PDB file of C-alpha atoms and ligand atoms in Angstrom:
ATOM      1  CA  MET J 213     -61.049-237.434  43.799  1.00  0.00           C
ATOM      2  CA  ALA J 214     -62.242-238.985  40.612  1.00  0.00           C
ATOM      3  CA  ILE J 215     -60.704-240.442  37.526  1.00  0.00           C
ATOM      4  CA  ARG J 216     -61.772-238.433  34.509  1.00  0.00           C
ATOM      5  CA  ASN J 217     -62.261-239.585  30.967  1.00  0.00           C
ATOM      6  CA  ILE J 218     -59.253-238.944  28.695  1.00  0.00           C
ATOM      7  CA  VAL J 219     -60.123-237.317  25.369  1.00  0.00           C
ATOM      8  CA  LYS J 220     -58.620-239.150  22.389  1.00  0.00           C
ATOM      9  CA  ASP J 221     -57.188-237.844  19.147  1.00  0.00           C
ATOM     10  CA  PRO J 222     -58.721-236.780  16.698  1.00  0.00           C
ATOM     11  CA  ASP J 223     -61.200-235.017  19.030  1.00  0.00           C
ATOM     12  CA  GLY J 224     -61.134-231.347  17.997  1.00  0.00           C
ATOM     13  CA  ILE J 225     -60.744-230.060  21.545  1.00  0.00           C
ATOM     14  CA  LEU J 226     -57.148-231.283  21.461  1.00  0.00           C
ATOM     15  CA  ARG J 227     -56.488-228.752  18.687  1.00  0.00           C
ATOM     16  CA  LYS J 228     -57.754-225.651  20.450  1.00  0.00           C
ATOM     17  CA  LYS J 229     -55.899-223.061  22.519  1.00  0.00           C
ATOM     18  CA  CYS J 230     -56.533-222.821  26.233  1.00  0.00           C
ATOM     19  CA  ARG J 231     -57.661-219.800  28.231  1.00  0.00           C
ATOM     20  CA  ASP J 232     -55.764-218.625  31.291  1.00  0.00           C
ATOM     21  CA  VAL J 233     -56.945-219.708  34.712  1.00  0.00           C
ATOM     22  CA  VAL J 234     -58.220-216.653  36.636  1.00  0.00           C
ATOM     23  CA  LYS J 235     -60.051-218.254  39.563  1.00  0.00           C
ATOM     24  CA  PHE J 236     -57.989-220.127  42.113  1.00  0.00           C
ATOM     25  CA  ASP J 237     -60.817-221.778  43.980  1.00  0.00           C
ATOM     26  CA  GLU J 238     -61.995-225.156  45.278  1.00  0.00           C
ATOM     27  CA  LYS J 239     -63.155-226.174  41.822  1.00  0.00           C
ATOM     28  CA  LEU J 240     -59.632-225.699  40.491  1.00  0.00           C
ATOM     29  CA  ALA J 241     -58.187-227.717  43.380  1.00  0.00           C
ATOM     30  CA  LYS J 242     -60.623-230.558  42.651  1.00  0.00           C
ATOM     31  CA  LEU J 243     -59.728-230.489  38.951  1.00  0.00           C
ATOM     32  CA  LEU J 244     -56.001-230.702  39.749  1.00  0.00           C
ATOM     33  CA  ASP J 245     -56.541-233.591  42.187  1.00  0.00           C
ATOM     34  CA  ASP J 246     -58.622-235.426  39.590  1.00  0.00           C
ATOM     35  CA  MET J 247     -56.050-234.815  36.872  1.00  0.00           C
ATOM     36  CA  ARG J 248     -53.248-236.194  39.027  1.00  0.00           C
ATOM     37  CA  GLN J 249     -55.250-239.302  39.813  1.00  0.00           C
ATOM     38  CA  THR J 250     -56.244-239.731  36.173  1.00  0.00           C
ATOM     39  CA  MET J 251     -52.611-239.400  35.052  1.00  0.00           C
ATOM     40  CA  LEU J 252     -51.388-241.922  37.628  1.00  0.00           C
ATOM     41  CA  PHE J 253     -54.162-244.367  36.801  1.00  0.00           C
ATOM     42  CA  ALA J 254     -53.282-244.148  33.093  1.00  0.00           C
ATOM     43  CA  ASP J 255     -49.569-244.550  33.928  1.00  0.00           C
ATOM     44  CA  GLY J 256     -48.588-241.256  32.298  1.00  0.00           C
ATOM     45  CA  VAL J 257     -46.023-238.629  33.282  1.00  0.00           C
ATOM     46  CA  GLY J 258     -48.152-235.663  32.312  1.00  0.00           C
ATOM     47  CA  LEU J 259     -51.707-234.574  31.594  1.00  0.00           C
ATOM     48  CA  ALA J 260     -53.039-231.281  30.239  1.00  0.00           C
ATOM     49  CA  ALA J 261     -56.522-229.854  30.761  1.00  0.00           C
ATOM     50  CA  PRO J 262     -57.686-230.315  27.121  1.00  0.00           C
ATOM     51  CA  GLN J 263     -57.101-234.042  27.636  1.00  0.00           C
ATOM     52  CA  VAL J 264     -59.916-234.052  30.170  1.00  0.00           C
ATOM     53  CA  GLY J 265     -62.059-231.872  27.922  1.00  0.00           C
ATOM     54  CA  LEU J 266     -61.335-228.442  29.410  1.00  0.00           C
ATOM     55  CA  LEU J 267     -59.723-225.522  27.588  1.00  0.00           C
ATOM     56  CA  ARG J 268     -57.963-224.257  30.707  1.00  0.00           C
ATOM     57  CA  ASN J 269     -54.330-223.231  30.707  1.00  0.00           C
ATOM     58  CA  LEU J 270     -52.994-225.871  33.082  1.00  0.00           C
ATOM     59  CA  ALA J 271     -51.273-229.236  33.200  1.00  0.00           C
ATOM     60  CA  VAL J 272     -49.802-231.637  35.730  1.00  0.00           C
ATOM     61  CA  ILE J 273     -46.555-233.548  35.397  1.00  0.00           C
ATOM     62  CA  GLU J 274     -45.093-236.273  37.591  1.00  0.00           C
ATOM     63  CA  VAL J 275     -41.611-237.589  36.941  1.00  0.00           C
ATOM     64  CA  ASP J 276     -40.063-239.723  39.662  1.00  0.00           C
ATOM     65  CA  GLU J 277     -40.329-237.727  42.895  1.00  0.00           C
ATOM     66  CA  LEU J 278     -41.255-234.484  41.176  1.00  0.00           C
ATOM     67  CA  TYR J 279     -44.929-233.540  40.942  1.00  0.00           C
ATOM     68  CA  LEU J 280     -45.839-230.124  39.525  1.00  0.00           C
ATOM     69  CA  GLU J 281     -49.115-228.357  38.900  1.00  0.00           C
ATOM     70  CA  LEU J 282     -48.376-225.955  36.070  1.00  0.00           C
ATOM     71  CA  ILE J 283     -51.051-223.271  35.904  1.00  0.00           C
ATOM     72  CA  ASN J 284     -50.712-220.548  33.251  1.00  0.00           C
ATOM     73  CA  PRO J 285     -47.192-221.845  32.541  1.00  0.00           C
ATOM     74  CA  VAL J 286     -44.603-219.971  30.496  1.00  0.00           C
ATOM     75  CA  ILE J 287     -41.232-221.354  29.454  1.00  0.00           C
ATOM     76  CA  THR J 288     -38.799-218.557  30.274  1.00  0.00           C
ATOM     77  CA  ALA J 289     -35.523-220.250  29.271  1.00  0.00           C
ATOM     78  CA  GLN J 290     -34.403-223.381  27.487  1.00  0.00           C
ATOM     79  CA  SER J 291     -31.105-224.926  26.444  1.00  0.00           C
ATOM     80  CA  GLY J 292     -29.520-228.078  25.101  1.00  0.00           C
ATOM     81  CA  GLU J 293     -31.418-230.750  23.233  1.00  0.00           C
ATOM     82  CA  GLN J 294     -32.541-234.333  23.603  1.00  0.00           C
ATOM     83  CA  ILE J 295     -34.069-236.714  21.111  1.00  0.00           C
ATOM     84  CA  ASP J 296     -36.236-239.498  22.447  1.00  0.00           C
ATOM     85  CA  MET J 297     -39.372-241.509  21.841  1.00  0.00           C
ATOM     86  CA  GLU J 298     -42.597-239.854  22.934  1.00  0.00           C
ATOM     87  CA  GLY J 299     -46.195-240.913  23.287  1.00  0.00           C
ATOM     88  CA  CYS J 300     -49.380-239.396  24.645  1.00  0.00           C
ATOM     89  CA  LEU J 301     -52.346-240.653  26.672  1.00  0.00           C
ATOM     90  CA  SER J 302     -54.636-239.067  24.049  1.00  0.00           C
ATOM     91  CA  VAL J 303     -52.917-240.678  21.074  1.00  0.00           C
ATOM     92  CA  GLU J 304     -53.263-244.440  21.048  1.00  0.00           C
ATOM     93  CA  GLY J 305     -50.900-246.708  19.168  1.00  0.00           C
ATOM     94  CA  LYS J 306     -48.514-244.000  18.048  1.00  0.00           C
ATOM     95  CA  ASN J 307     -45.023-243.094  19.214  1.00  0.00           C
ATOM     96  CA  ALA J 308     -42.425-240.903  17.598  1.00  0.00           C
ATOM     97  CA  TYR J 309     -39.017-239.380  18.174  1.00  0.00           C
ATOM     98  CA  VAL J 310     -39.271-235.735  19.162  1.00  0.00           C
ATOM     99  CA  LYS J 311     -36.475-233.245  19.763  1.00  0.00           C
ATOM    100  CA  ARG J 312     -36.882-231.251  22.968  1.00  0.00           C
ATOM    101  CA  PRO J 313     -34.645-228.970  25.017  1.00  0.00           C
ATOM    102  CA  MET J 314     -32.624-230.771  27.707  1.00  0.00           C
ATOM    103  CA  TYR J 315     -33.198-227.935  30.200  1.00  0.00           C
ATOM    104  CA  VAL J 316     -36.152-225.624  30.651  1.00  0.00           C
ATOM    105  CA  SER J 317     -37.102-222.968  33.152  1.00  0.00           C
ATOM    106  CA  VAL J 318     -40.847-222.709  33.533  1.00  0.00           C
ATOM    107  CA  GLU J 319     -42.789-220.033  35.357  1.00  0.00           C
ATOM    108  CA  PHE J 320     -46.248-221.012  36.584  1.00  0.00           C
ATOM    109  CA  SER J 321     -48.882-220.388  39.204  1.00  0.00           C
ATOM    110  CA  ASP J 322     -49.639-222.923  41.914  1.00  0.00           C
ATOM    111  CA  ARG J 323     -53.229-223.791  42.929  1.00  0.00           C
ATOM    112  CA  PHE J 324     -53.305-220.770  45.250  1.00  0.00           C
ATOM    113  CA  GLY J 325     -52.288-218.322  42.517  1.00  0.00           C
ATOM    114  CA  GLU J 326     -48.661-217.832  43.615  1.00  0.00           C
ATOM    115  CA  ARG J 327     -46.076-217.636  40.822  1.00  0.00           C
ATOM    116  CA  HIS J 328     -43.030-219.920  40.956  1.00  0.00           C
ATOM    117  CA  THR J 329     -40.181-220.913  38.682  1.00  0.00           C
ATOM    118  CA  ALA J 330     -38.941-224.489  38.271  1.00  0.00           C
ATOM    119  CA  HIS J 331     -35.766-225.588  36.527  1.00  0.00           C
ATOM    120  CA  LEU J 332     -36.275-228.943  34.854  1.00  0.00           C
ATOM    121  CA  GLU J 333     -34.049-231.325  32.932  1.00  0.00           C
ATOM    122  CA  GLY J 334     -34.271-234.560  31.036  1.00  0.00           C
ATOM    123  CA  LEU J 335     -37.627-236.333  31.152  1.00  0.00           C
ATOM    124  CA  ALA J 336     -39.190-233.621  33.347  1.00  0.00           C
ATOM    125  CA  ALA J 337     -38.199-230.967  30.760  1.00  0.00           C
ATOM    126  CA  ARG J 338     -39.610-233.180  27.984  1.00  0.00           C
ATOM    127  CA  ALA J 339     -42.887-233.723  29.846  1.00  0.00           C
ATOM    128  CA  CYS J 340     -43.202-230.000  30.571  1.00  0.00           C
ATOM    129  CA  CYS J 341     -42.741-229.083  26.880  1.00  0.00           C
ATOM    130  CA  HIS J 342     -45.148-231.813  25.738  1.00  0.00           C
ATOM    131  CA  GLU J 343     -47.864-230.629  28.145  1.00  0.00           C
ATOM    132  CA  ILE J 344     -47.434-226.949  27.324  1.00  0.00           C
ATOM    133  CA  ASP J 345     -47.760-227.854  23.634  1.00  0.00           C
ATOM    134  CA  HIS J 346     -51.159-229.377  24.496  1.00  0.00           C
ATOM    135  CA  LEU J 347     -52.262-225.980  25.831  1.00  0.00           C
ATOM    136  CA  PHE J 348     -51.696-224.578  22.331  1.00  0.00           C
ATOM    137  CA  GLY J 349     -53.419-227.446  20.517  1.00  0.00           C
ATOM    138  CA  ILE J 350     -50.137-229.069  19.463  1.00  0.00           C
ATOM    139  CA  LEU J 351     -49.658-232.854  19.616  1.00  0.00           C
ATOM    140  CA  PHE J 352     -46.259-234.551  19.831  1.00  0.00           C
ATOM    141  CA  TYR J 353     -46.456-236.151  16.404  1.00  0.00           C
ATOM    142  CA  ASP J 354     -46.750-232.696  14.809  1.00  0.00           C
ATOM    143  CA  LYS J 355     -43.088-232.383  15.835  1.00  0.00           C
ATOM    144  CA  ALA J 356     -42.020-235.947  15.001  1.00  0.00           C
ATOM    145  CA  LEU J 357     -38.567-236.227  13.509  1.00  0.00           C
ATOM    146  CA  ARG J 358     -38.407-237.754  10.090  1.00  0.00           C
ATOM    147  CA  ASN J 359     -35.723-240.274   9.252  1.00  0.00           C
ATOM    148  CA  TYR J 360     -35.933-241.733  12.732  1.00  0.00           C
ATOM    149  CA  SER J 361     -37.289-245.189  13.355  1.00  0.00           C
ATOM    150  CA  GLU J 362     -37.428-247.533  16.308  1.00  0.00           C
ATOM    151  CA  GLU J 363     -34.696-249.698  14.768  1.00  0.00           C
ATOM    152  CA  GLU J 364     -32.080-246.935  15.008  1.00  0.00           C
TER     153      GLU J 364
HETATM  154 CO1   CO V 520     -49.923-235.703  25.583  1.00  0.00          CO
END
C-alpha cells in the first residue's frame, strides 16, 4: 500500500466527470487499498478517485465502523435532510454548510464486480453524497448554503 498525493482545488481534474470502472483486477484492488490508506492518513471520511488524479468512477468512505468501496455508485433512493458543516481534503481552508439527505440507498460494485446496495444515514449518507458529487466534478462549496455562518 502507498499513500497517494491528494489533488488540490483549483486543479481542473476535480471538475471533470469520471468514467465507469470496467476492469476489476489487481490494479483496481491496489488503487482501493491506496485510497483507503491515503484517506486515513489525511484523517478524512471519504476520498474519490479524482482526488488522487484518476477519472475513475469510484470512491471510498469510512465512517466509524463502516468502510465502503463504492465503485460505479448510483444513489437509488434518498429521503429526509440534514444541514451540517462540510469540508474536503482537496479544498484547504474552506468549510461550508451543505444540505444533504439524511438517508440514502446507494447501489455500487465491490472490488470483484458484484453489485450491492447499502442503506446509509447521517454522516455516512453525507459522505456518500459528497464523494459521488466528486465523480461528477462537483465540489461541496458549489452547494454551500447562503445565510449560514459558523456563529449560528
Ligand atoms: Co471532497
